[in-house]
């Protein structure tokens, strides 16, 4: 999943993400959270 797809992905009640999409979304969200935490601690 590209950065653009990640930023624009929206969950809805019509379709569920595939296991791969969900894993990638979670991985990128965790990466973003770690980066924001590093910035906040500087």
Tab-separated table of N, CA and C in Angstrom:
chain	number	residue	atom	x	y	z
A	1	UNK	N	0.858	-1.169	0.000
A	1	UNK	CA	0.000	0.000	0.000
A	1	UNK	C	0.902	1.229	0.000
A	2	UNK	N	0.664	2.092	-0.931
A	2	UNK	CA	1.481	3.304	-1.028
A	2	UNK	C	1.115	4.287	0.076
A	3	UNK	N	1.981	5.259	0.283
A	3	UNK	CA	1.726	6.297	1.299
A	3	UNK	C	0.425	7.037	0.971
A	4	UNK	N	0.205	7.318	-0.307
A	4	UNK	CA	-1.015	8.022	-0.712
A	4	UNK	C	-2.259	7.179	-0.415
A	5	UNK	N	-2.190	5.877	-0.714
A	5	UNK	CA	-3.319	4.996	-0.425
A	5	UNK	C	-3.561	4.909	1.083
A	6	UNK	N	-2.475	4.837	1.862
A	6	UNK	CA	-2.599	4.776	3.312
A	6	UNK	C	-3.286	6.026	3.845
A	7	UNK	N	-2.845	7.181	3.390
A	7	UNK	CA	-3.407	8.448	3.888
A	7	UNK	C	-4.867	8.618	3.486
A	8	UNK	N	-5.268	8.018	2.352
A	8	UNK	CA	-6.627	8.225	1.869
A	8	UNK	C	-7.574	7.073	2.204
A	9	UNK	N	-7.072	5.978	2.789
A	9	UNK	CA	-7.928	4.831	3.086
A	9	UNK	C	-8.959	5.201	4.149
A	10	UNK	N	-10.187	4.795	3.928
A	10	UNK	CA	-11.254	5.041	4.888
A	10	UNK	C	-12.005	3.731	5.132
A	11	UNK	N	-12.186	3.396	6.401
A	11	UNK	CA	-13.002	2.240	6.738
A	11	UNK	C	-14.463	2.608	6.500
A	12	UNK	N	-15.249	1.617	6.075
A	12	UNK	CA	-16.678	1.856	5.925
A	12	UNK	C	-17.430	0.568	6.221
A	13	UNK	N	-18.740	0.663	6.273
A	13	UNK	CA	-19.541	-0.508	6.622
A	13	UNK	C	-19.887	-1.383	5.418
A	14	UNK	N	-19.413	-1.008	4.249
A	14	UNK	CA	-19.711	-1.777	3.038
A	14	UNK	C	-18.636	-2.819	2.716
A	15	UNK	N	-17.391	-2.495	2.995
A	15	UNK	CA	-16.290	-3.409	2.678
A	15	UNK	C	-15.295	-3.442	3.827
A	16	UNK	N	-14.662	-4.561	3.980
A	16	UNK	CA	-13.618	-4.722	4.975
A	16	UNK	C	-12.272	-4.780	4.259
A	17	UNK	N	-11.220	-4.277	4.891
A	17	UNK	CA	-9.899	-4.392	4.277
A	17	UNK	C	-9.453	-5.850	4.310
A	18	UNK	N	-8.606	-6.211	3.366
A	18	UNK	CA	-8.031	-7.551	3.394
A	18	UNK	C	-7.092	-7.639	4.588
A	19	UNK	N	-6.712	-8.842	4.954
A	19	UNK	CA	-5.766	-9.011	6.056
A	19	UNK	C	-4.466	-8.278	5.770
A	20	UNK	N	-4.020	-8.315	4.516
A	20	UNK	CA	-2.782	-7.637	4.131
A	20	UNK	C	-2.934	-6.120	4.251
A	21	UNK	N	-4.062	-5.584	3.798
A	21	UNK	CA	-4.297	-4.145	3.902
A	21	UNK	C	-4.356	-3.716	5.361
A	22	UNK	N	-5.045	-4.481	6.184
A	22	UNK	CA	-5.163	-4.141	7.594
A	22	UNK	C	-3.798	-4.190	8.279
A	23	UNK	N	-3.012	-5.204	7.978
A	23	UNK	CA	-1.672	-5.309	8.557
A	23	UNK	C	-0.810	-4.120	8.147
A	24	UNK	N	-0.895	-3.724	6.890
A	24	UNK	CA	-0.108	-2.581	6.417
A	24	UNK	C	-0.589	-1.277	7.044
A	25	UNK	N	-1.893	-1.108	7.152
A	25	UNK	CA	-2.433	0.087	7.807
A	25	UNK	C	-1.966	0.172	9.251
A	26	UNK	N	-1.998	-0.941	9.956
A	26	UNK	CA	-1.567	-0.965	11.351
A	26	UNK	C	-0.064	-0.710	11.469
A	27	UNK	N	0.722	-1.280	10.566
A	27	UNK	CA	2.169	-1.081	10.587
A	27	UNK	C	2.504	0.389	10.364
A	28	UNK	N	1.871	0.997	9.374
A	28	UNK	CA	2.153	2.396	9.074
A	28	UNK	C	1.639	3.318	10.169
A	29	UNK	N	0.509	2.986	10.778
A	29	UNK	CA	-0.003	3.801	11.876
A	29	UNK	C	0.957	3.738	13.061
A	30	UNK	N	1.491	2.554	13.349
A	30	UNK	CA	2.451	2.412	14.449
A	30	UNK	C	3.735	3.193	14.145
A	31	UNK	N	4.179	3.135	12.908
A	31	UNK	CA	5.370	3.884	12.502
A	31	UNK	C	5.145	5.389	12.668
A	32	UNK	N	3.999	5.862	12.251
A	32	UNK	CA	3.664	7.289	12.399
A	32	UNK	C	3.610	7.684	13.876
A	33	UNK	N	3.026	6.824	14.706
A	33	UNK	CA	2.929	7.115	16.139
A	33	UNK	C	4.316	7.174	16.777
A	34	UNK	N	5.197	6.250	16.398
A	34	UNK	CA	6.563	6.270	16.935
A	34	UNK	C	7.282	7.548	16.538
A	35	UNK	N	7.135	7.960	15.286
A	35	UNK	CA	7.789	9.184	14.806
A	35	UNK	C	7.254	10.405	15.548
A	36	UNK	N	5.953	10.484	15.714
A	36	UNK	CA	5.365	11.620	16.433
A	36	UNK	C	5.827	11.625	17.887
A	37	UNK	N	5.996	10.450	18.477
A	37	UNK	CA	6.493	10.363	19.833
A	37	UNK	C	7.923	10.854	19.935
A	38	UNK	N	8.743	10.492	18.963
A	38	UNK	CA	10.133	10.977	18.946
A	38	UNK	C	10.172	12.481	18.831
A	39	UNK	N	9.354	13.046	17.953
A	39	UNK	CA	9.329	14.496	17.757
A	39	UNK	C	8.858	15.193	19.040
A	40	UNK	N	7.857	14.629	19.697
A	40	UNK	CA	7.320	15.245	20.910
A	40	UNK	C	8.314	15.216	22.059
A	41	UNK	N	9.199	14.243	22.054
A	41	UNK	CA	10.179	14.116	23.120
A	41	UNK	C	11.458	14.916	22.892
A	42	UNK	N	11.552	15.576	21.771
A	42	UNK	CA	12.766	16.358	21.474
A	42	UNK	C	12.687	17.737	22.070
